[in-house]
Coordinates of C-alpha atoms and ligand atoms in Angstrom, one line a residue:
X185 CA -23.9 24.1 -77.2
X186 CA -27.8 23.3 -78.0
X187 CA -29.8 26.1 -75.3
X188 CA -33.7 25.6 -75.8
X189 CA -35.6 28.2 -73.8
X190 CA -37.8 28.0 -71.4
X191 CA -41.8 28.5 -72.3
X192 CA -42.2 29.9 -68.9
X193 CA -39.9 32.2 -67.0
X194 CA -40.5 32.2 -63.6
X195 CA -37.9 33.9 -62.0
X196 CA -38.0 37.9 -62.9
X197 CA -35.1 38.9 -65.1
X198 CA -33.4 35.2 -65.0
X199 CA -33.9 33.2 -68.3
X200 CA -34.6 29.5 -68.4
X201 CA -32.5 27.2 -70.7
X202 CA -32.9 23.6 -70.9
X203 CA -29.2 22.7 -72.4
X204 CA -28.5 19.7 -74.8
X205 CA -24.9 18.9 -75.7
X206 CA -23.5 15.0 -75.1
X207 CA -20.3 17.3 -75.6
X208 CA -21.0 19.9 -73.2
X209 CA -19.2 20.0 -69.8
X210 CA -20.6 22.3 -67.4
X211 CA -17.8 23.3 -64.5
X212 CA -20.5 24.9 -61.4
X213 CA -19.3 26.7 -58.6
X214 CA -21.0 27.1 -55.4
X215 CA -21.5 31.2 -54.0
X216 CA -18.3 30.4 -51.8
X217 CA -16.3 29.5 -54.4
X218 CA -15.9 25.9 -52.9
X219 CA -15.9 23.6 -55.8
X220 CA -17.1 22.8 -58.9
X221 CA -18.4 20.1 -60.8
X222 CA -18.5 18.7 -64.1
X223 CA -21.3 17.4 -65.8
X224 CA -20.8 15.3 -68.9
X225 CA -23.9 13.6 -71.6
X226 CA -26.5 14.5 -69.2
X227 CA -30.0 16.9 -70.1
X228 CA -29.8 19.6 -67.3
X229 CA -31.8 22.7 -66.7
X230 CA -30.7 25.9 -66.4
X231 CA -30.4 29.5 -65.9
X232 CA -29.5 32.3 -67.4
X233 CA -29.3 35.4 -66.0
X234 CA -29.1 38.4 -68.1
X235 CA -26.1 39.4 -67.9
X236 CA -24.9 35.9 -69.3
X237 CA -23.4 34.3 -67.0
X238 CA -25.7 30.8 -66.1
X239 CA -27.0 30.8 -62.7
X240 CA -28.4 27.7 -60.8
X241 CA -29.4 27.3 -57.2
X242 CA -26.5 28.0 -55.9
X243 CA -24.2 27.5 -58.4
X244 CA -23.0 30.6 -60.8
X245 CA -22.1 28.3 -63.5
X246 CA -19.2 28.7 -66.5
X247 CA -20.1 26.7 -69.9
X248 CA -18.0 25.8 -72.0
X249 CA -18.2 23.3 -75.1
X250 CA -15.5 21.2 -75.8
X251 CA -14.3 21.3 -79.6
X252 CA -14.9 19.6 -82.6
X253 CA -18.8 18.9 -81.8
X254 CA -21.0 18.1 -84.6
X255 CA -23.5 20.5 -84.4
X256 CA -26.2 18.8 -86.3
X257 CA -25.2 15.9 -83.2
X258 CA -25.6 18.9 -80.8
X259 CA -29.5 20.2 -81.3
X260 CA -30.6 16.9 -82.9
X261 CA -32.7 16.4 -79.5
X262 CA -35.2 19.3 -79.4
X263 CA -34.1 21.9 -82.3
X264 CA -36.6 21.5 -85.3
X265 CA -33.3 22.0 -88.7
X266 CA -35.2 23.9 -90.7
X267 CA -35.5 22.7 -94.2
X268 CA -36.6 25.2 -98.0
X269 CA -39.1 22.6 -98.2
X270 CA -40.6 23.4 -95.4
X271 CA -44.3 24.7 -96.0
X272 CA -43.8 27.9 -93.5
X273 CA -40.2 29.4 -93.9
X274 CA -38.1 28.7 -90.9
X275 CA -38.7 32.7 -90.3
X276 CA -42.2 32.7 -91.0
X277 CA -42.8 30.0 -87.6
X278 CA -44.3 31.5 -84.5
X279 CA -42.3 33.6 -81.9
X280 CA -42.6 34.0 -78.9
X281 CA -43.5 37.9 -79.2
X282 CA -43.3 39.8 -82.1
X283 CA -41.9 43.4 -79.9
X284 CA -39.2 42.4 -79.0
X285 CA -38.3 44.8 -76.0
X286 CA -41.4 45.8 -74.6
X287 CA -40.1 47.0 -71.8
X288 CA -37.5 50.6 -71.8
X289 CA -34.2 49.5 -69.8
X290 CA -34.6 51.9 -66.4
X291 CA -31.0 50.7 -65.0
X292 CA -29.4 53.9 -66.2
X293 CA -28.8 56.9 -65.3
X294 CA -31.4 59.7 -65.6
X295 CA -30.5 63.5 -66.9
X296 CA -30.8 66.1 -64.7
X297 CA -33.0 68.4 -65.9
X298 CA -36.3 66.6 -67.6
X299 CA -37.8 67.7 -70.5
X300 CA -40.6 66.1 -72.6
X301 CA -39.6 65.0 -76.2
X302 CA -42.2 64.7 -79.1
X303 CA -41.0 63.0 -82.7
X304 CA -42.5 62.8 -85.7
X305 CA -42.3 60.8 -88.3
X306 CA -42.9 58.5 -91.5
X307 CA -41.2 55.5 -89.5
X308 CA -40.8 53.8 -86.9
X309 CA -39.7 50.2 -86.0
X310 CA -41.0 47.7 -85.5
X311 CA -44.5 48.9 -86.7
X312 CA -43.9 50.8 -90.1
X313 CA -39.7 50.5 -90.4
X314 CA -38.8 50.9 -94.0
X315 CA -34.6 51.5 -93.4
X316 CA -32.8 53.3 -90.4
X317 CA -35.4 55.9 -90.2
X318 CA -37.7 53.7 -88.6
X319 CA -35.1 51.6 -86.3
X320 CA -33.6 55.8 -85.1
X321 CA -36.5 57.0 -83.6
X322 CA -37.2 53.6 -81.5
X323 CA -33.6 54.1 -79.7
X324 CA -33.3 57.5 -79.7
X325 CA -37.1 57.9 -78.1
X326 CA -36.1 54.3 -75.6
X327 CA -32.5 55.4 -74.5
X328 CA -34.7 59.5 -74.0
X329 CA -37.0 57.7 -71.5
X330 CA -34.5 55.2 -69.8
X331 CA -32.4 58.3 -69.1
X332 CA -35.8 59.7 -67.8
X333 CA -37.7 61.8 -70.5
X334 CA -41.1 62.1 -71.5
X335 CA -41.0 61.1 -74.5
X336 CA -44.0 60.2 -77.4
X337 CA -43.6 59.4 -81.0
X338 CA -46.5 60.8 -83.6
X339 CA -46.6 58.9 -86.8
X340 CA -49.6 58.3 -89.8
X341 CA -51.9 55.7 -88.9
X342 CA -50.8 54.0 -92.0
X343 CA -54.0 51.1 -92.6
X344 CA -50.7 48.4 -93.5
X345 CA -50.3 48.7 -89.3
X346 CA -50.8 45.5 -87.7
X347 CA -53.6 46.8 -84.9
X348 CA -52.2 43.5 -82.5
X349 CA -48.8 45.0 -82.4
X350 CA -49.9 47.8 -80.1
X351 CA -50.6 48.3 -76.7
X352 CA -53.2 49.9 -75.4
X353 CA -54.7 50.8 -78.9
X354 CA -57.4 53.9 -78.2
X355 CA -58.6 56.2 -79.9
X356 CA -58.5 59.2 -77.8
X357 CA -59.0 62.1 -79.9
X358 CA -61.6 63.2 -82.3
X359 CA -60.8 66.7 -84.7
X360 CA -60.3 68.2 -87.9
X361 CA -57.2 69.2 -89.6
X362 CA -56.8 71.5 -92.6
X363 CA -55.9 70.5 -95.9
X364 CA -56.8 72.2 -99.7
X365 CA -59.6 74.4 -98.3
X366 CA -61.6 72.3 -95.7
X367 CA -60.9 70.4 -92.8
X368 CA -60.7 67.2 -92.9
X369 CA -62.0 64.8 -89.6
X370 CA -59.3 63.1 -87.4
X371 CA -58.6 60.2 -85.2
X372 CA -55.4 60.2 -82.6
X373 CA -55.0 57.1 -81.5
X374 CA -52.7 56.2 -78.5
X375 CA -50.8 53.2 -78.3
X376 CA -47.2 51.7 -76.9
X377 CA -45.2 49.6 -78.7
X378 CA -41.6 48.8 -77.4
X379 CA -42.7 50.7 -74.2
X380 CA -43.1 53.9 -75.7
X381 CA -45.9 56.0 -75.5
X382 CA -47.6 57.1 -79.9
X383 CA -49.9 58.5 -81.1
X384 CA -51.2 58.0 -85.0
X385 CA -53.0 60.3 -86.9
X386 CA -55.6 58.6 -88.5
X387 CA -57.8 61.0 -92.1
X388 CA -60.8 60.3 -92.7
X389 CA -59.7 61.2 -96.4
X390 CA -57.3 58.5 -98.9
X391 CA -54.2 59.5 -97.5
X392 CA -51.5 56.0 -95.5
X393 CA -54.7 53.6 -97.6
X394 CA -52.8 50.5 -99.1
X395 CA -50.6 48.4 -98.0
X396 CA -47.0 49.7 -97.6
X397 CA -45.2 53.1 -96.1
X398 CA -44.4 54.6 -99.6
X399 CA -46.0 54.0 -102.4
X400 CA -49.3 53.8 -102.0
X401 CA -51.9 55.6 -104.1
X402 CA -52.3 58.9 -103.1
X403 CA -50.3 61.5 -103.1
X404 CA -47.3 61.4 -100.6
X405 CA -46.2 65.2 -101.0
X406 CA -49.4 66.2 -99.6
X407 CA -50.4 63.3 -97.3
X408 CA -47.0 64.6 -95.5
X409 CA -48.2 68.7 -96.2
X410 CA -51.6 67.6 -94.2
X411 CA -49.4 64.9 -92.0
X412 CA -47.4 67.7 -90.8
X413 CA -50.0 69.8 -89.7
X414 CA -52.0 67.4 -88.2
X415 CA -49.9 67.0 -85.3
X416 CA -49.5 70.9 -84.5
X417 CA -53.4 71.1 -85.0
X418 CA -53.8 68.2 -82.6
X419 CA -51.4 69.2 -80.3
X420 CA -53.1 72.8 -80.5
X421 CA -56.5 70.9 -79.6
X422 CA -55.8 68.4 -76.4
X423 CA -52.5 71.9 -75.3
X424 CA -49.3 69.8 -75.5
X425 CA -46.8 71.8 -75.1
X426 CA -43.8 69.3 -75.4
X427 CA -40.0 71.3 -74.9
X428 CA -39.3 69.9 -78.4
X429 CA -41.3 68.2 -81.7
X430 CA -38.0 66.9 -83.1
X431 CA -39.0 65.7 -86.8
X432 CA -37.4 63.4 -89.7
X433 CA -36.7 64.0 -92.8
X434 CA -38.2 65.9 -95.6
X435 CA -41.5 64.3 -94.9
X436 CA -42.2 66.5 -91.6
X437 CA -40.0 69.6 -93.3
X438 CA -42.8 71.3 -93.5
X439 CA -43.7 71.1 -89.7
X440 CA -41.3 73.8 -88.9
X441 CA -42.7 76.7 -91.5
X442 CA -46.1 75.7 -90.2
X443 CA -44.8 75.9 -86.3
X444 CA -42.8 79.6 -86.3
X445 CA -45.4 81.0 -89.6
X446 CA -48.9 80.1 -88.5
X447 CA -49.0 77.5 -84.6
X448 CA -45.9 80.4 -82.8
X449 CA -48.9 82.4 -83.4
X450 CA -51.9 81.0 -82.0
X451 CA -51.7 78.8 -79.3
X452 CA -48.4 76.5 -79.4
X453 CA -45.7 78.6 -77.5
X454 CA -43.6 76.5 -76.3
X455 CA -42.1 73.9 -78.5
X456 CA -38.5 74.8 -80.4
X457 CA -37.8 72.3 -83.2
X458 CA -35.3 69.6 -84.0
X459 CA -34.6 68.6 -87.2
X460 CA -32.2 65.2 -88.5
X461 CA -31.8 64.6 -92.4
X462 CA -31.1 60.6 -92.5
X463 CA -30.4 61.2 -96.2
X464 CA -30.1 64.2 -98.1
X465 CA -30.9 62.9 -100.9
X466 CA -34.8 62.8 -101.0
X467 CA -35.6 66.7 -100.3
X468 CA -39.1 66.9 -100.8
X469 CA -39.8 68.5 -104.2
X470 CA -42.8 70.6 -104.0
X471 CA -44.6 73.5 -105.8
X472 CA -45.6 76.5 -104.3
X473 CA -49.5 75.7 -105.3
X474 CA -48.6 72.3 -102.9
X475 CA -47.8 74.0 -100.3
X476 CA -50.0 76.2 -100.1
X477 CA -52.2 72.9 -99.7
X478 CA -51.4 73.1 -96.0
X479 CA -52.9 76.3 -95.4
X480 CA -49.0 78.6 -96.0
X481 CA -48.6 81.1 -98.8
X482 CA -46.5 78.6 -100.9
X483 CA -45.5 82.1 -102.6
X484 CA -43.6 83.3 -99.6
X485 CA -41.1 80.5 -99.5
X486 CA -39.7 81.1 -102.7
X487 CA -36.6 83.4 -101.8
X488 CA -32.8 82.0 -101.3
X489 CA -33.2 82.3 -97.6
X490 CA -36.4 79.8 -97.0
X491 CA -37.2 77.2 -99.2
X492 CA -36.9 77.3 -103.1
X493 CA -34.5 74.7 -103.8
X494 CA -31.6 76.4 -106.2
X495 CA -31.2 75.0 -108.7
X496 CA -34.8 76.0 -110.0
X497 CA -34.1 79.8 -109.2
X498 CA -35.6 81.9 -112.1
X499 CA -36.9 78.9 -113.5
X500 CA -40.7 78.8 -114.7
X501 CA -41.6 77.0 -112.7
X502 CA -39.7 77.3 -109.0
X503 CA -39.7 73.8 -106.9
X504 CA -39.5 74.0 -102.7
X505 CA -37.6 71.7 -101.0
X506 CA -39.6 71.2 -98.1
X507 CA -36.1 69.6 -96.8
X508 CA -34.5 73.0 -96.9
X509 CA -37.3 75.3 -95.9
X510 CA -37.2 72.4 -91.8
X511 CA -33.0 73.1 -92.3
X512 CA -34.2 76.2 -92.2
X513 CA -36.8 76.7 -90.1
X514 CA -35.9 74.9 -87.2
X515 CA -33.3 75.7 -84.4
X516 CA -31.3 73.1 -84.7
X517 CA -30.4 70.8 -87.5
X518 CA -28.8 67.1 -87.1
X519 CA -26.8 64.6 -89.6
X520 CA -27.0 61.3 -88.6
X521 CA -22.9 60.5 -88.3
X522 CA -19.7 63.2 -88.4
X523 CA -18.7 62.5 -91.7
X524 CA -21.7 62.5 -93.3
X525 CA -21.7 66.5 -92.2
X526 CA -18.6 67.4 -93.5
X527 CA -19.3 65.5 -96.8
X528 CA -22.7 67.5 -96.7
X529 CA -21.2 70.5 -96.5
X530 CA -18.5 70.4 -99.3
X531 CA -21.7 68.4 -102.5
X532 CA -24.9 68.4 -103.4
X533 CA -27.0 71.6 -103.3
X534 CA -28.0 71.5 -100.0
X535 CA -24.8 72.4 -99.6
X536 CA -25.2 76.2 -99.6
X537 CA -28.0 76.0 -96.8
X538 CA -25.8 74.0 -94.4
X539 CA -23.1 76.0 -94.6
X540 CA -25.2 79.3 -94.0
X541 CA -26.4 77.3 -91.3
X542 CA -23.1 75.8 -90.1
X543 CA -23.9 77.1 -86.6
X544 CA -27.1 75.1 -86.0
X545 CA -25.7 72.4 -88.1
X546 CA -24.3 68.7 -86.3
X547 CA -23.1 65.5 -86.6
X548 CA -24.5 62.0 -84.1
X549 CA -23.7 58.9 -84.8
X550 CA -26.4 56.8 -85.0
X551 CA -26.8 54.5 -81.9
X552 CA -28.2 51.2 -82.2
X553 CA -30.8 49.9 -79.3
X554 CA -28.8 46.9 -77.5
X555 CA -31.7 45.6 -76.5
X556 CA -33.9 44.9 -79.4
X557 CA -31.0 43.9 -81.2
X558 CA -29.1 41.3 -78.1
X559 CA -27.8 38.3 -79.6
X560 CA -27.8 37.1 -76.1
X561 CA -31.8 37.5 -75.9
X562 CA -33.1 37.3 -79.4
X563 CA -36.6 36.1 -79.6
X564 CA -35.8 35.0 -82.7
X565 CA -32.3 33.1 -82.8
X566 CA -33.1 29.2 -82.6
X567 CA -29.8 29.5 -80.0
X568 CA -28.7 32.9 -78.3
X569 CA -24.9 33.8 -77.9
X570 CA -22.7 36.7 -76.3
X571 CA -19.0 38.0 -76.8
X572 CA -18.2 35.7 -73.7
X573 CA -19.4 33.1 -75.9
X574 CA -20.7 32.8 -79.4
X575 CA -21.3 28.7 -79.7
X576 CA -24.6 29.7 -80.4
X577 CA -23.6 31.9 -83.0
X578 CA -22.1 29.1 -85.3
X579 CA -25.7 27.1 -84.9
X580 CA -27.9 29.8 -86.2
X581 CA -25.7 29.7 -89.1
X582 CA -26.2 26.4 -89.4
X583 CA -29.4 27.0 -88.7
X584 CA -29.3 29.0 -91.7
X585 CA -27.9 26.9 -94.2
X586 CA -29.6 24.2 -93.8
X587 CA -33.6 26.1 -94.0
X588 CA -31.5 28.1 -96.9
X589 CA -30.9 24.7 -98.8
X590 CA -26.4 26.4 -98.0
X591 CA -26.0 22.6 -96.8
X592 CA -27.5 19.3 -97.6
X593 CA -28.7 17.0 -94.6
X594 CA -25.9 15.0 -94.4
X595 CA -23.2 17.2 -94.7
X596 CA -21.5 17.2 -91.3
X597 CA -21.9 21.1 -89.9
X598 CA -18.4 20.9 -88.5
X599 CA -18.0 21.1 -92.9
X600 CA -20.2 23.5 -94.2
X601 CA -19.5 26.5 -91.0
X602 CA -16.1 26.9 -92.1
X603 CA -17.7 27.9 -95.1
X604 CA -17.6 31.4 -94.8
X605 CA -21.1 33.0 -94.4
X606 CA -21.5 36.5 -96.4
X607 CA -25.0 38.6 -95.4
X608 CA -26.1 41.5 -96.7
X609 CA -29.4 43.4 -95.5
X610 CA -30.8 46.1 -97.8
X611 CA -33.0 48.4 -99.3
X612 CA -31.9 48.0 -103.0
X613 CA -31.6 50.9 -104.7
X614 CA -28.5 53.0 -105.8
X615 CA -27.3 53.9 -103.0
X616 CA -26.2 50.8 -101.5
X617 CA -24.2 49.6 -104.3
X618 CA -25.9 48.0 -106.8
X619 CA -23.1 46.5 -109.0
X620 CA -21.2 45.8 -106.2
X621 CA -23.5 43.6 -104.5
X622 CA -24.1 41.4 -107.5
X623 CA -20.2 41.5 -108.0
X624 CA -19.8 40.5 -104.3
X625 CA -21.9 37.5 -105.2
X626 CA -20.1 36.4 -108.3
X627 CA -16.5 36.8 -105.8
X628 CA -17.8 35.0 -102.9
X629 CA -18.6 32.1 -105.0
X630 CA -15.6 32.7 -106.6
X631 CA -13.7 32.3 -104.0
X632 CA -15.5 29.1 -102.5
X633 CA -18.1 31.0 -99.9
X634 CA -21.3 31.8 -99.6
X635 CA -23.5 35.0 -99.8
X636 CA -27.4 35.6 -99.2
X637 CA -28.8 39.3 -100.3
X638 CA -31.5 39.9 -98.1
X639 CA -33.2 43.6 -99.6
X640 CA -36.8 44.7 -100.9
X641 CA -37.2 47.3 -103.8
X642 CA -39.2 49.6 -105.8
X643 CA -38.2 49.8 -108.4
X644 CA -39.8 48.0 -111.3
X645 CA -36.1 47.4 -112.8
X646 CA -33.9 46.8 -110.2
X647 CA -36.5 44.4 -109.1
X648 CA -36.5 42.2 -112.3
X649 CA -31.9 43.0 -111.9
X650 CA -32.1 41.3 -109.1
X651 CA -35.2 38.3 -109.7
X652 CA -33.0 37.3 -112.8
X653 CA -30.0 36.8 -110.2
X654 CA -32.0 34.9 -108.0
X655 CA -33.2 32.3 -110.5
X656 CA -30.0 31.9 -111.8
X657 CA -28.7 31.0 -108.6
X658 CA -30.9 29.9 -105.9
X659 CA -31.1 26.3 -106.6
X660 CA -26.6 26.2 -105.9
X661 CA -24.8 26.1 -103.1
X662 CA -23.1 29.8 -102.3
X663 CA -25.6 32.5 -103.3
X664 CA -29.3 33.2 -101.8
X665 CA -31.3 36.5 -102.8
X666 CA -33.6 36.9 -100.3
X667 CA -36.8 39.6 -102.4
X668 CA -38.6 40.3 -98.9
X669 CA -38.6 42.6 -96.7
X670 CA -38.7 40.9 -93.0
X671 CA -37.7 41.6 -89.7
X672 CA -37.3 38.2 -88.3
X673 CA -35.0 36.7 -90.7
X674 CA -32.9 40.0 -90.9
X675 CA -32.1 38.9 -87.0
X676 CA -31.4 35.1 -88.1
X677 CA -29.7 36.3 -91.1
X678 CA -26.8 38.7 -89.3
X679 CA -26.6 36.2 -86.1
X680 CA -25.6 33.4 -89.1
X681 CA -22.9 36.4 -90.3
X682 CA -19.9 35.6 -90.5
X683 CA -19.5 38.9 -92.5
X684 CA -21.6 41.5 -93.4
X685 CA -21.2 43.7 -96.6
X686 CA -22.4 47.4 -96.5
X687 CA -20.7 48.6 -100.0
X688 CA -22.8 51.9 -100.4
X689 CA -21.8 54.5 -102.9
X690 CA -23.0 57.1 -99.6
X691 CA -23.4 56.4 -96.6
X692 CA -25.2 58.9 -93.8
X693 CA -24.4 56.5 -91.4
X694 CA -25.8 53.1 -91.8
X695 CA -27.0 50.5 -89.0
X696 CA -26.5 47.3 -90.6
X697 CA -22.5 47.4 -90.2
X698 CA -23.4 48.0 -86.6
X699 CA -26.0 45.1 -86.2
X700 CA -23.6 43.1 -88.0
X701 CA -21.1 43.7 -85.2
X702 CA -23.6 43.7 -82.3
X703 CA -24.4 39.3 -83.9
X704 CA -20.2 39.0 -84.0
X705 CA -20.7 39.8 -88.7
X706 CA -17.0 41.4 -89.6
X707 CA -18.2 44.2 -91.4
X708 CA -16.7 45.0 -95.1
X709 CA -17.8 48.5 -96.0
X710 CA -16.8 50.7 -98.6
X711 CA -15.3 54.0 -97.0
X712 CA -17.8 56.9 -96.8
X713 CA -20.1 58.9 -94.4
X714 CA -21.2 57.3 -91.4
X715 CA -19.6 54.3 -92.4
X716 CA -16.0 55.4 -92.0
X717 CA -17.0 57.2 -88.6
X718 CA -17.8 52.4 -87.9
X719 CA -15.8 50.6 -89.0
X720 CA -11.6 50.8 -89.5
X721 CA -9.6 48.1 -91.3
X722 CA -8.0 45.7 -90.0
X723 CA -4.6 45.8 -91.8
X724 CA -4.4 49.6 -90.4
X725 CA -1.8 49.4 -88.5
X726 CA -1.4 52.7 -87.1
X727 CA -5.3 52.1 -86.2
X728 CA -4.9 48.8 -84.6
X729 CA -6.8 49.7 -81.2
X730 CA -9.8 50.6 -83.2
X731 CA -9.6 48.0 -85.7
X732 CA -12.8 45.9 -86.5
X733 CA -13.7 45.2 -90.2
X734 CA -12.0 45.3 -93.9
X735 CA -12.8 48.9 -95.4
X736 CA -12.5 49.3 -99.5
X737 CA -12.5 52.8 -101.2
X738 CA -13.2 52.9 -104.9
X739 CA -16.7 52.4 -106.5
X740 CA -15.3 49.5 -108.5
X741 CA -15.5 45.9 -108.6
X742 CA -11.0 45.6 -107.9
X743 CA -11.4 47.1 -104.9
X744 CA -14.3 45.2 -103.3
X745 CA -12.5 42.1 -104.5
X746 CA -9.3 42.9 -102.8
X747 CA -10.9 42.9 -99.1
X748 CA -13.0 40.8 -99.6
X749 CA -10.3 38.8 -101.0
X750 CA -8.3 39.5 -96.6
X751 CA -11.7 38.9 -95.1
X752 CA -11.9 35.5 -96.9
X753 CA -8.2 35.0 -96.5
X754 CA -8.5 36.4 -92.2
X755 CA -11.3 34.2 -92.3
X756 CA -9.6 30.9 -93.3
X757 CA -5.9 31.6 -92.3
X758 CA -6.6 33.1 -89.4
X759 CA -9.1 31.9 -87.1
X760 CA -7.7 32.1 -83.6
X761 CA -7.7 35.1 -84.2
X762 CA -10.3 36.0 -86.7
X763 CA -12.3 34.9 -83.3
X764 CA -10.9 37.2 -81.3
X765 CA -12.3 39.5 -84.3
X766 CA -15.9 38.2 -84.0
X767 CA -15.0 38.9 -79.6
X768 CA -14.2 43.0 -79.9
X769 CA -16.9 43.9 -82.3
X770 CA -19.6 42.2 -80.3
X771 CA -18.2 43.7 -77.3
X772 CA -18.1 47.7 -79.3
X773 CA -20.5 49.8 -78.0
X774 CA -22.0 51.2 -80.4
X775 CA -25.2 51.7 -78.4
X776 CA -27.8 54.9 -78.1
X777 CA -26.0 55.2 -74.3
X778 CA -23.1 56.4 -76.0
X779 CA -25.4 59.3 -78.3
X780 CA -28.5 60.0 -77.0
X781 CA -26.4 62.3 -74.7
X782 CA -25.6 64.7 -77.3
X783 CA -29.2 64.7 -78.6
X784 CA -30.0 65.8 -75.2
X785 CA -27.9 68.8 -75.5
X786 CA -28.8 69.8 -78.6
X787 CA -32.8 70.2 -77.3
X788 CA -31.5 71.9 -74.2
X789 CA -29.4 74.1 -75.9
X790 CA -32.4 75.4 -77.8
X791 CA -35.1 74.3 -75.4
X792 CA -37.2 77.3 -73.6
X793 CA -37.0 77.8 -69.9
X794 CA -40.1 79.0 -68.6
Ligands
LIG260 P1 -31.4 52.8 -94.8 O1 -31.7 53.5 -93.5 O2 -30.5 53.5 -96.0 O3 -32.7 51.6 -95.7 P2 -30.0 51.5 -92.7 O4 -28.7 51.0 -92.8 O5 -30.1 52.4 -91.5 O6 -30.3 52.2 -94.5 O7 -30.6 51.3 -92.1 C1 -31.3 49.9 -92.6 C2 -32.0 49.1 -91.7 O8 -33.4 48.7 -92.3 C3 -31.3 48.2 -91.2 O9 -32.0 47.7 -89.3 C4 -32.3 46.7 -91.8 O10 -31.3 45.4 -90.9 C5 -33.3 47.3 -92.1 N1 -33.8 46.2 -93.1 C6 -33.0 47.1 -94.8 N2 -33.0 46.1 -95.0 C7 -34.5 45.1 -95.0 C8 -34.8 43.6 -96.0 N3 -35.0 43.7 -96.9 N4 -35.9 43.1 -94.6 C9 -35.4 43.1 -93.4 N5 -34.5 44.5 -92.8 C10 -34.2 45.0 -93.2

């Protein structure tokens, strides 16, 4: 089925589509359920309401497509099929809106007591996103807004942020914030992104300049120390006293120290601090002298019960960890899945600190924003679909296969669609199981499937290795390696994929498997961290109710191959069962509706009541 969205959306809450298909059958029932009508071989204007049911004037319509249709014919009339030789690649063309969801859903039950929450973060999707951190802050902020809370997000005004992506951008405060013996003139801007109010902190020095969120030519650690203090300074200058300051990762760990040892003695009395650890591998290594640059006395924190890196005790010099300081000084510490919580209590040098702080350490599984990640309304997709009818997914798959040269123009769509398509969308870092990603490409090719890797690396050696692989494979008909970051392409690939591969060595939570499922891609994952909490093996009989993917445990090729073999066998030999699983995974609720409430409970348990 090919549904083309109309440029004008006249009906509030309804989307208008033009529908083309020679194989299409429409069954229409009027409001009294009196009759049904069949239309064949016509072009019709139809309206799709948010629940995915088709609605015509006076009719509720269910659409089905005859089996055996050739998708190449379906969109032929209107959809322009992409090709690898296109001057503008299909994921860079103009889309109706860059902000996938400018409004926050309102039809959510409100909490009884409202709080004011300010997130302080290094990333925010989509304007400053590198990985899951950006998605999580945007998703959680929107979920809490929907529940009736007042939510703001503070982040650095990176030079690379595109101003046109921010609604109502306005300079609101010019003030000075301390760094290394001087007060730096600083601007705070207010704006709105995906329905969330943001405050961007822009110092007048070189901090946060450059073409990417991380890796500029300034000292990153010092820049985030400055940012942590500048956020508190802004709250003090403007008299802003939220109930909760929610900090994320090592970058904002020093804010807890600054709050309790400085600003709480000045004018900020009300806020309490919640820290979320998204990945314990990055712990913000810092010297005492560097910490002193934000105005604290660095040596005060060089003890086991404060911020010293336990591994460096009695070394010369000892080092500090901003993440450890954050754990000690925050009122509550959250990590992003129950299994990662257990893993971090058992291994890693921070485990002793976490054990000492066990009573305030909690595991809350991340959610995904199901309005932003919604295949039924995603502006980047060539065809929309949902769990009740995912014919559009086939069109997305064929669209990608054509666009990346994985199908010849004269290939029949039906044949091409029978080739299983695996996608892997990830930062290319060791944590993500690079050797298994490479092995998967070999194995998928051997099994006669297709695989697309969308990944970005900041490590020159990894970049070169994958560039070599791209040169080797990108001309053939099985593998595509795209070494870029593209939000648009990621949406299209999730929609196109039959399987989403996440073979991580460790994974605090992982969003790729949840997003993949939302778009009907069956996850193939290694059993670790949040992957173990969200994906359950289809061949695990006792756990049949939960079963939704393919899971392997080892870090070797044999373990991965075994999972891929099983996934391919299901896809090829049991198509009806496969379709049932696709429907099942699309219906799994991994939304923030499920887990934001747990954050609200944490906020509520630490906030002051006056
Ligand atoms: P991590 O936070 O460790 O990077 P997650 O799975 O939690 O991993 O989240 C990754 C997020 O970043 C997902 O939204 C994924 O789609 C996105 N992503 C990763 N790499 C890319 C890329 N090259 N282009 C676009 N999006 C990407």
